[in-house]
mmCIF file of C-alpha atoms and ligand atoms in Angstrom:
data_model
loop_
_atom_site.group_PDB
_atom_site.id
_atom_site.type_symbol
_atom_site.label_atom_id
_atom_site.label_comp_id
_atom_site.label_asym_id
_atom_site.label_seq_id
_atom_site.Cartn_x
_atom_site.Cartn_y
_atom_site.Cartn_z
ATOM 1 C CA MET A 1 55.209 129.994 239.748
ATOM 2 C CA ASN A 2 54.402 132.690 237.223
ATOM 3 C CA LYS A 3 55.565 131.637 233.771
ATOM 4 C CA SER A 4 56.764 135.036 232.593
ATOM 5 C CA LEU A 5 59.081 135.237 235.595
ATOM 6 C CA ASN A 6 60.534 131.833 234.778
ATOM 7 C CA SER A 7 61.274 132.820 231.210
ATOM 8 C CA ASP A 8 63.473 135.711 232.334
ATOM 9 C CA PRO A 9 66.537 134.222 234.070
ATOM 10 C CA GLU A 10 67.492 137.543 235.707
ATOM 11 C CA ALA A 11 64.040 138.126 237.113
ATOM 12 C CA SER A 12 63.747 134.620 238.441
ATOM 13 C CA SER A 13 67.158 134.846 240.083
ATOM 14 C CA VAL A 14 66.312 137.985 242.048
ATOM 15 C CA LEU A 15 63.010 136.421 243.037
ATOM 16 C CA HIS A 16 64.831 133.242 243.986
ATOM 17 C CA ALA A 17 67.338 135.163 246.138
ATOM 18 C CA PHE A 18 64.466 137.101 247.710
ATOM 19 C CA ARG A 19 62.708 133.875 248.696
ATOM 20 C CA GLN A 20 65.887 132.118 249.838
ATOM 21 C CA ASN A 21 66.723 135.054 252.068
ATOM 22 C CA LYS A 22 63.383 134.808 253.876
ATOM 23 C CA ARG A 23 64.400 131.367 255.189
ATOM 24 C CA LEU A 24 67.788 132.413 256.563
ATOM 25 C CA SER A 25 68.639 133.246 260.158
ATOM 26 C CA ASN A 26 70.343 136.542 261.003
ATOM 27 C CA LYS A 27 73.587 134.659 261.675
ATOM 28 C CA GLU A 28 73.454 133.052 258.212
ATOM 29 C CA ARG A 29 72.711 136.397 256.562
ATOM 30 C CA LEU A 30 75.666 137.982 258.349
ATOM 31 C CA LYS A 31 77.936 135.110 257.331
ATOM 32 C CA ASN A 32 76.878 135.376 253.667
ATOM 33 C CA LEU A 33 77.296 139.141 253.646
ATOM 34 C CA LEU A 34 80.751 139.133 255.233
ATOM 35 C CA ALA A 35 81.882 136.345 252.897
ATOM 36 C CA LEU A 36 81.684 138.829 249.996
ATOM 37 C CA PHE A 37 84.540 140.958 251.279
ATOM 38 C CA LYS A 38 88.301 140.566 251.272
ATOM 39 C CA ARG A 39 90.821 142.570 253.261
ATOM 40 C CA GLU A 40 92.087 144.500 250.232
ATOM 41 C CA ASP A 41 88.587 145.530 249.099
ATOM 42 C CA ARG A 42 87.696 149.187 248.654
ATOM 43 C CA VAL A 43 83.961 149.359 249.297
ATOM 44 C CA LEU A 44 81.524 151.919 247.900
ATOM 45 C CA ILE A 45 78.245 152.153 249.822
ATOM 46 C CA VAL A 46 75.533 153.853 247.774
ATOM 47 C CA ILE A 47 72.441 155.398 249.383
ATOM 48 C CA VAL A 48 69.713 157.855 248.486
ATOM 49 C CA ALA A 49 70.454 159.911 251.576
ATOM 50 C CA ASP A 50 67.649 159.967 254.149
ATOM 51 C CA PRO A 51 67.754 159.045 257.849
ATOM 52 C CA ASP A 52 67.116 155.312 257.302
ATOM 53 C CA SER A 53 69.717 154.945 254.555
ATOM 54 C CA MET A 54 72.327 157.169 256.245
ATOM 55 C CA ALA A 55 72.119 155.197 259.485
ATOM 56 C CA SER A 56 72.198 151.892 257.570
ATOM 57 C CA ALA A 57 75.327 152.961 255.691
ATOM 58 C CA PHE A 58 76.891 154.000 258.992
ATOM 59 C CA ALA A 59 76.105 150.502 260.349
ATOM 60 C CA VAL A 60 77.602 148.721 257.316
ATOM 61 C CA LYS A 61 80.712 150.883 257.721
ATOM 62 C CA ARG A 62 80.928 149.684 261.329
ATOM 63 C CA LEU A 63 80.346 146.040 260.324
ATOM 64 C CA LEU A 64 83.079 146.129 257.701
ATOM 65 C CA SER A 65 85.587 148.272 259.571
ATOM 66 C CA ARG A 66 88.856 146.349 260.008
ATOM 67 C CA ARG A 67 87.599 143.797 257.475
ATOM 68 C CA VAL A 68 88.276 145.807 254.299
ATOM 69 C CA SER A 69 90.822 148.458 253.367
ATOM 70 C CA GLU A 70 88.483 151.379 252.599
ATOM 71 C CA ILE A 71 84.791 152.271 252.914
ATOM 72 C CA THR A 72 83.187 155.298 251.242
ATOM 73 C CA ILE A 73 79.527 156.308 251.505
ATOM 74 C CA VAL A 74 78.063 158.195 248.514
ATOM 75 C CA HIS A 75 74.645 159.611 247.661
ATOM 76 C CA PRO A 76 73.242 160.695 244.261
ATOM 77 C CA ASN A 77 70.760 163.137 245.807
ATOM 78 C CA GLN A 78 71.526 166.517 247.333
ATOM 79 C CA ILE A 79 70.914 166.596 251.090
ATOM 80 C CA LYS A 80 68.541 169.540 251.547
ATOM 81 C CA ARG A 81 66.441 168.620 254.565
ATOM 82 C CA LEU A 82 67.880 170.356 257.597
ATOM 83 C CA ASN A 83 67.177 167.393 259.904
ATOM 84 C CA ASN A 84 69.255 165.191 257.599
ATOM 85 C CA LEU A 85 72.083 167.722 257.466
ATOM 86 C CA ALA A 86 71.992 167.960 261.272
ATOM 87 C CA MET A 87 72.091 164.156 261.483
ATOM 88 C CA LYS A 88 75.121 163.988 259.200
ATOM 89 C CA ASN A 89 76.987 166.737 261.077
ATOM 90 C CA ILE A 90 76.098 165.874 264.684
ATOM 91 C CA LEU A 91 76.639 162.110 264.331
ATOM 92 C CA LYS A 92 79.640 162.656 262.021
ATOM 93 C CA ILE A 93 78.504 160.336 259.246
ATOM 94 C CA PRO A 94 81.124 160.630 256.496
ATOM 95 C CA MET A 95 79.425 160.945 253.115
ATOM 96 C CA GLN A 96 80.100 162.478 249.730
ATOM 97 C CA PRO A 97 78.132 163.045 246.517
ATOM 98 C CA LEU A 98 78.069 160.142 244.045
ATOM 99 C CA ARG A 99 78.832 162.635 241.277
ATOM 100 C CA GLY A 100 82.605 162.770 240.831
ATOM 101 C CA THR A 101 83.128 159.303 242.307
ATOM 102 C CA LYS A 102 85.176 157.021 240.030
ATOM 103 C CA LYS A 103 83.881 153.474 240.116
ATOM 104 C CA GLU A 104 87.332 152.192 239.089
ATOM 105 C CA ASP A 105 88.557 153.276 242.542
ATOM 106 C CA TYR A 106 86.363 150.634 244.188
ATOM 107 C CA THR A 107 86.242 146.850 244.160
ATOM 108 C CA LYS A 108 82.886 146.207 245.900
ATOM 109 C CA PHE A 109 79.538 147.991 245.688
ATOM 110 C CA VAL A 110 76.758 147.954 248.273
ATOM 111 C CA LEU A 111 73.279 149.457 247.786
ATOM 112 C CA LEU A 112 71.180 150.170 250.883
ATOM 113 C CA ASP A 113 67.507 151.097 251.359
ATOM 114 C CA SER A 114 67.030 151.069 247.584
ATOM 115 C CA GLN A 115 67.179 148.737 244.562
ATOM 116 C CA PRO A 116 69.099 149.091 241.286
ATOM 117 C CA PRO A 117 66.079 150.020 239.111
ATOM 118 C CA HIS A 118 65.069 152.827 241.513
ATOM 119 C CA ARG A 119 67.380 155.484 240.064
ATOM 120 C CA LYS A 120 69.122 156.100 236.765
ATOM 121 C CA GLU A 121 72.366 156.956 238.625
ATOM 122 C CA PHE A 122 72.597 153.284 239.687
ATOM 123 C CA ALA A 123 72.485 151.940 236.124
ATOM 124 C CA HIS A 124 76.270 151.915 235.593
ATOM 125 C CA LEU A 125 76.980 150.057 238.847
ATOM 126 C CA GLN A 126 76.921 146.275 239.366
ATOM 127 C CA PHE A 127 76.128 145.872 243.053
ATOM 128 C CA ASN A 128 77.616 143.030 245.093
ATOM 129 C CA ALA A 129 75.114 143.462 247.908
ATOM 130 C CA VAL A 130 71.634 144.982 248.019
ATOM 131 C CA ILE A 131 69.872 145.368 251.372
ATOM 132 C CA ASP A 132 66.435 146.961 251.304
ATOM 133 C CA HIS A 133 62.860 146.997 252.589
ATOM 134 C CA HIS A 134 61.002 148.370 249.543
ATOM 135 C CA PRO A 135 58.816 146.067 247.423
ATOM 136 C CA LEU A 136 60.904 143.732 245.274
ATOM 137 C CA THR A 137 61.742 144.961 241.770
ATOM 138 C CA GLU A 138 62.941 142.705 238.972
ATOM 139 C CA GLY A 139 65.461 142.601 236.164
ATOM 140 C CA TRP A 140 68.673 142.850 238.218
ATOM 141 C CA THR A 141 71.028 140.634 240.178
ATOM 142 C CA ALA A 142 73.529 140.882 243.002
ATOM 143 C CA ASP A 143 75.748 138.330 244.788
ATOM 144 C CA PHE A 144 73.945 139.055 248.030
ATOM 145 C CA ILE A 145 70.302 140.137 248.232
ATOM 146 C CA ASP A 146 68.462 140.783 251.487
ATOM 147 C CA ILE A 147 65.062 142.350 250.884
ATOM 148 C CA ARG A 148 62.544 142.283 253.700
ATOM 149 C CA ASP A 149 59.609 144.285 252.413
ATOM 150 C CA GLU A 150 57.595 143.810 255.595
ATOM 151 C CA TYR A 151 60.162 145.724 257.694
ATOM 152 C CA GLY A 152 59.525 149.333 258.669
ATOM 153 C CA ALA A 153 63.172 150.354 258.251
ATOM 154 C CA VAL A 154 66.480 149.028 256.901
ATOM 155 C CA CYS A 155 67.885 150.290 260.231
ATOM 156 C CA THR A 156 66.077 147.392 261.911
ATOM 157 C CA MET A 157 67.730 144.931 259.520
ATOM 158 C CA MET A 158 71.101 146.558 260.213
ATOM 159 C CA SER A 159 70.536 146.354 263.980
ATOM 160 C CA GLU A 160 69.973 142.628 263.529
ATOM 161 C CA TYR A 161 73.237 142.295 261.562
ATOM 162 C CA LEU A 162 75.101 144.162 264.299
ATOM 163 C CA LYS A 163 73.564 141.924 266.949
ATOM 164 C CA ALA A 164 74.502 138.794 264.982
ATOM 165 C CA ALA A 165 78.061 140.155 264.784
ATOM 166 C CA ARG A 166 77.999 140.834 268.545
ATOM 167 C CA ILE A 167 78.665 144.524 267.938
ATOM 168 C CA LYS A 168 77.146 146.935 270.460
ATOM 169 C CA PRO A 169 76.634 150.219 268.602
ATOM 170 C CA ALA A 170 78.231 153.311 270.145
ATOM 171 C CA ALA A 171 76.033 156.340 270.864
ATOM 172 C CA ALA A 172 76.363 157.967 267.411
ATOM 173 C CA LEU A 173 75.472 154.787 265.512
ATOM 174 C CA ALA A 174 72.687 153.875 267.968
ATOM 175 C CA THR A 175 71.184 157.364 267.682
ATOM 176 C CA ALA A 176 71.354 157.187 263.884
ATOM 177 C CA LEU A 177 69.601 153.782 263.773
ATOM 178 C CA PHE A 178 66.998 154.875 266.329
ATOM 179 C CA TYR A 179 66.208 158.029 264.348
ATOM 180 C CA GLY A 180 66.112 156.074 261.066
ATOM 181 C CA ILE A 181 63.467 153.707 262.477
ATOM 182 C CA LYS A 182 61.518 156.639 263.941
ATOM 183 C CA VAL A 183 61.405 158.496 260.631
ATOM 184 C CA ASP A 184 60.659 155.543 258.339
ATOM 185 C CA THR A 185 57.818 154.253 260.547
ATOM 186 C CA HIS A 186 56.518 157.811 261.171
ATOM 187 C CA ASN A 187 56.877 157.171 264.898
ATOM 188 C CA PHE A 188 55.293 153.744 264.455
ATOM 189 C CA THR A 189 52.143 155.068 262.832
ATOM 190 C CA LYS A 190 53.129 153.443 259.519
ATOM 191 C CA LYS A 191 54.133 149.906 258.472
ATOM 192 C CA ALA A 192 56.322 148.254 261.116
ATOM 193 C CA THR A 193 57.020 144.752 262.439
ATOM 194 C CA THR A 194 57.658 143.498 265.964
ATOM 195 C CA TYR A 195 61.332 143.418 264.879
ATOM 196 C CA ASP A 196 61.238 147.186 264.379
ATOM 197 C CA VAL A 197 59.644 147.658 267.792
ATOM 198 C CA SER A 198 62.144 145.427 269.554
ATOM 199 C CA CYS A 199 65.219 146.989 267.860
ATOM 200 C CA PHE A 200 63.872 150.429 268.693
ATOM 201 C CA GLN A 201 63.544 149.411 272.323
ATOM 202 C CA ASN A 202 67.031 147.877 272.447
ATOM 203 C CA LEU A 203 68.654 150.911 270.821
ATOM 204 C CA PHE A 204 66.958 153.300 273.241
ATOM 205 C CA LYS A 205 69.417 152.651 276.057
ATOM 206 C CA ARG A 206 72.360 153.442 273.789
ATOM 207 C CA ILE A 207 71.242 156.686 272.177
ATOM 208 C CA ASN A 208 72.242 160.222 273.037
ATOM 209 C CA GLN A 209 68.938 162.004 273.717
ATOM 210 C CA TYR A 210 70.456 165.484 273.255
ATOM 211 C CA TRP A 211 71.773 164.665 269.792
ATOM 212 C CA LEU A 212 68.422 163.147 268.875
ATOM 213 C CA ASN A 213 66.513 166.240 270.061
ATOM 214 C CA LYS A 214 68.815 168.544 268.133
ATOM 215 C CA ILE A 215 68.432 166.478 264.946
ATOM 216 C CA GLU A 216 64.643 166.284 265.224
ATOM 217 C CA GLN A 217 64.255 169.960 265.996
ATOM 218 C CA SER A 218 66.517 171.390 263.275
ATOM 219 C CA ASP A 219 64.036 172.176 260.549
ATOM 220 C CA ILE A 220 64.105 175.942 260.103
ATOM 221 C CA ARG A 221 66.822 177.960 258.359
ATOM 222 C CA ARG A 222 67.673 181.241 260.061
ATOM 223 C CA SER A 223 66.851 182.954 256.759
ATOM 224 C CA GLU A 224 63.340 181.440 256.900
ATOM 225 C CA LEU A 225 62.323 182.995 260.238
ATOM 226 C CA LYS A 226 60.917 185.956 258.324
ATOM 227 C CA TYR A 227 58.205 183.730 256.837
ATOM 228 C CA PHE A 228 56.709 183.308 260.303
ATOM 229 C CA ARG A 229 56.189 187.072 260.481
ATOM 230 C CA THR A 230 54.501 186.919 257.076
ATOM 231 C CA ALA A 231 52.401 183.967 258.219
ATOM 232 C CA PHE A 232 51.209 185.737 261.362
ATOM 233 C CA SER A 233 50.298 188.938 259.562
ATOM 234 C CA ASN A 234 48.658 187.238 256.550
ATOM 235 C CA LEU A 235 46.697 184.451 258.240
ATOM 236 C CA LYS A 236 42.937 184.494 258.285
ATOM 237 C CA VAL A 237 40.641 182.364 260.413
ATOM 238 C CA HIS A 238 37.400 181.414 258.726
ATOM 239 C CA LYS A 239 34.973 178.888 260.252
ATOM 240 C CA HIS A 240 37.565 177.201 262.496
ATOM 241 C CA ARG A 241 40.008 177.018 259.634
ATOM 242 C CA ILE A 242 43.311 178.818 259.292
ATOM 243 C CA TYR A 243 44.299 179.961 255.818
ATOM 244 C CA VAL A 244 47.535 181.683 254.933
ATOM 245 C CA HIS A 245 49.473 182.425 251.765
ATOM 246 C CA ILE A 246 53.133 183.123 252.496
ATOM 247 C CA GLY A 247 54.103 184.456 249.054
ATOM 248 C CA ARG A 248 57.365 183.611 247.313
ATOM 249 C CA ILE A 249 59.639 181.217 249.188
ATOM 250 C CA GLY A 250 62.876 179.402 248.372
ATOM 251 C CA ASN A 251 62.085 175.932 249.712
ATOM 252 C CA PRO A 252 58.596 174.454 250.217
ATOM 253 C CA ASP A 253 59.691 172.665 253.444
ATOM 254 C CA ILE A 254 59.026 175.865 255.405
ATOM 255 C CA LEU A 255 55.306 175.630 254.507
ATOM 256 C CA VAL A 256 55.207 172.247 256.244
ATOM 257 C CA VAL A 257 56.868 173.682 259.371
ATOM 258 C CA ILE A 258 54.416 176.609 259.496
ATOM 259 C CA ALA A 259 51.397 174.372 258.818
ATOM 260 C CA ASP A 260 52.462 171.927 261.546
ATOM 261 C CA PHE A 261 52.935 174.819 263.960
ATOM 262 C CA LEU A 262 49.449 176.195 263.236
ATOM 263 C CA THR A 263 47.793 172.832 263.955
ATOM 264 C CA HIS A 264 48.598 173.535 267.619
ATOM 265 C CA VAL A 265 46.013 176.337 267.692
ATOM 266 C CA HIS A 266 43.016 175.463 269.859
ATOM 267 C CA ASP A 267 39.644 174.858 268.189
ATOM 268 C CA ILE A 268 41.015 174.766 264.641
ATOM 269 C CA GLY A 269 40.024 171.852 262.375
ATOM 270 C CA TRP A 270 41.906 172.723 259.201
ATOM 271 C CA VAL A 271 45.158 174.473 258.356
ATOM 272 C CA ILE A 272 45.818 175.386 254.728
ATOM 273 C CA VAL A 273 49.130 177.080 253.957
ATOM 274 C CA SER A 274 50.352 178.056 250.510
ATOM 275 C CA GLY A 275 53.430 179.595 248.981
ATOM 276 C CA GLN A 276 54.932 180.186 245.570
ATOM 277 C CA VAL A 277 58.097 178.342 244.558
ATOM 278 C CA GLY A 278 59.223 179.286 241.057
ATOM 279 C CA GLU A 279 56.096 179.264 238.895
ATOM 280 C CA LYS A 280 54.247 176.791 241.119
ATOM 281 C CA LEU A 281 51.701 177.262 243.857
ATOM 282 C CA ILE A 282 52.463 174.817 246.677
ATOM 283 C CA VAL A 283 49.590 174.135 249.082
ATOM 284 C CA VAL A 284 50.074 172.211 252.330
ATOM 285 C CA PHE A 285 47.012 170.816 254.130
ATOM 286 C CA ARG A 286 46.669 169.755 257.744
ATOM 287 C CA CYS A 287 43.563 168.624 259.611
ATOM 288 C CA ASP A 288 42.747 166.580 262.716
ATOM 289 C CA GLY A 289 41.511 163.728 260.491
ATOM 290 C CA TYR A 290 38.277 163.345 262.438
ATOM 291 C CA LYS A 291 35.536 162.986 259.803
ATOM 292 C CA LYS A 292 37.904 164.869 257.494
ATOM 293 C CA ASN A 293 40.247 163.809 254.757
ATOM 294 C CA ALA A 294 43.021 166.173 253.706
ATOM 295 C CA GLY A 295 44.140 164.013 250.781
ATOM 296 C CA LYS A 296 40.635 163.879 249.321
ATOM 297 C CA LEU A 297 40.110 167.621 249.775
ATOM 298 C CA ALA A 298 43.415 168.411 248.044
ATOM 299 C CA GLU A 299 42.483 166.145 245.165
ATOM 300 C CA ARG A 300 38.917 167.439 244.854
ATOM 301 C CA VAL A 301 39.838 171.115 244.844
ATOM 302 C CA LEU A 302 43.197 171.160 243.071
ATOM 303 C CA GLY A 303 43.578 167.758 241.385
ATOM 304 C CA LYS A 304 42.295 169.133 238.096
ATOM 305 C CA TYR A 305 45.121 171.681 237.946
ATOM 306 C CA GLY A 306 48.107 169.522 238.929
ATOM 307 C CA PRO A 307 49.434 166.867 241.340
ATOM 308 C CA ALA A 308 47.407 166.963 244.588
ATOM 309 C CA GLY A 309 46.766 164.353 247.265
ATOM 310 C CA GLY A 310 47.954 162.759 250.472
ATOM 311 C CA HIS A 311 46.687 161.131 253.642
ATOM 312 C CA LYS A 312 43.791 161.737 256.029
ATOM 313 C CA GLN A 313 45.588 164.295 258.171
ATOM 314 C CA SER A 314 48.079 165.750 255.738
ATOM 315 C CA ALA A 315 48.183 166.508 252.045
ATOM 316 C CA ARG A 316 49.918 168.615 249.465
ATOM 317 C CA ALA A 317 49.390 170.100 246.039
ATOM 318 C CA GLU A 318 51.914 171.478 243.555
ATOM 319 C CA ILE A 319 50.069 173.453 240.921
ATOM 320 C CA PRO A 320 51.657 175.281 237.971
ATOM 321 C CA LEU A 321 50.211 178.799 238.307
ATOM 322 C CA LYS A 322 49.385 178.876 234.613
ATOM 323 C CA ASN A 323 46.945 175.975 235.123
ATOM 324 C CA LEU A 324 44.799 177.912 237.585
ATOM 325 C CA PRO A 325 41.751 179.878 236.381
ATOM 326 C CA GLU A 326 42.662 183.423 235.364
ATOM 327 C CA LYS A 327 41.358 185.098 238.553
ATOM 328 C CA PHE A 328 43.626 182.902 240.739
ATOM 329 C CA SER A 329 46.788 182.950 238.684
ATOM 330 C CA GLN A 330 47.552 186.674 239.224
ATOM 331 C CA ASP A 331 48.629 188.164 242.601
ATOM 332 C CA PHE A 332 47.647 185.131 244.605
ATOM 333 C CA ASP A 333 46.977 185.927 248.269
ATOM 334 C CA THR A 334 45.241 184.577 251.375
ATOM 335 C CA LYS A 335 41.833 185.885 250.198
ATOM 336 C CA LEU A 336 42.126 183.969 246.939
ATOM 337 C CA LEU A 337 43.245 180.896 248.880
ATOM 338 C CA ILE A 338 40.039 181.058 250.941
ATOM 339 C CA LYS A 339 38.010 181.567 247.760
ATOM 340 C CA LEU A 340 39.512 178.417 246.218
ATOM 341 C CA PHE A 341 38.243 176.305 249.111
ATOM 342 C CA MET A 342 35.083 178.115 250.113
ATOM 343 C CA LYS A 343 32.573 176.067 248.182
ATOM 344 C CA HIS A 344 34.318 172.785 249.062
ATOM 345 C CA LEU A 345 34.309 173.222 252.849
ATOM 346 C CA ASP A 346 31.240 174.201 254.834
HETATM 347 MN MN1 MN B 1 63.873 153.103 254.370
#
């Protein structure tokens, strides 16, 4: 074993727990987890709210219901994504902001889909249980640690806990877990194990398809519909590529929705959509990925001005306007957007 890890007792203990956990069966993990809690416990579940963590918290709430006296789910981040808000509202997942929560009101602390060093808001909490699938971090401890970094979603781990506890999730919980796995594995195009696939399959018969559709489809604010009009009147097609600058917008998510929509256009290889949020130019890239690389293009063209990059089919850049050459930093429009890319795409 690495010597530097041995010399730090905290680091070696989290590593030790991590390795021990790999050898346990789901039944043993469940037993160890439940052993932490007493009937009078008031449990605080902490998550950085996203579909995987929200569904996982919902599952832990189900696992511990009738075993402890109170369970509260809190999140340090603001929930802005409309799909996540729809998920919370439609599936009735009770959550509240971490801000304003008094830790003295709780006796046990659970962290899901994250690890203590991930956020500064976690620093003042000593967690009793940490369940996660991100790469192992060091320098912290917990009574119970279950980190399976090969898993596509914590929802899969939670489905295994529920199964070990012989709990059949009701439609709301099943839909939440199903959606969590879908989102974290990008519909199984990203890292996933056969466990993720099999949980996904088992949950399928329990979900409510209408709720799921509504959650997946809710990604446009009514106030943002006007940007579609702008997009249609501003867009220019140049050599099988669609370019459009939307102008000032409140939230960059709408650029993603518009860019994704425009990829449906027949015989178009690239979609490049930009908008201004505050004093930044946000550029969203989409392409079919065939002999193309959106991430590399973003980096090549805009990397020198600010953060830019991504994957083969999708990429993004967030450029402070003041970093752009003079002729681009004033009155940015679709023509200037085309000009930026012209010599890089032929
Ligand atoms: Mn996750």
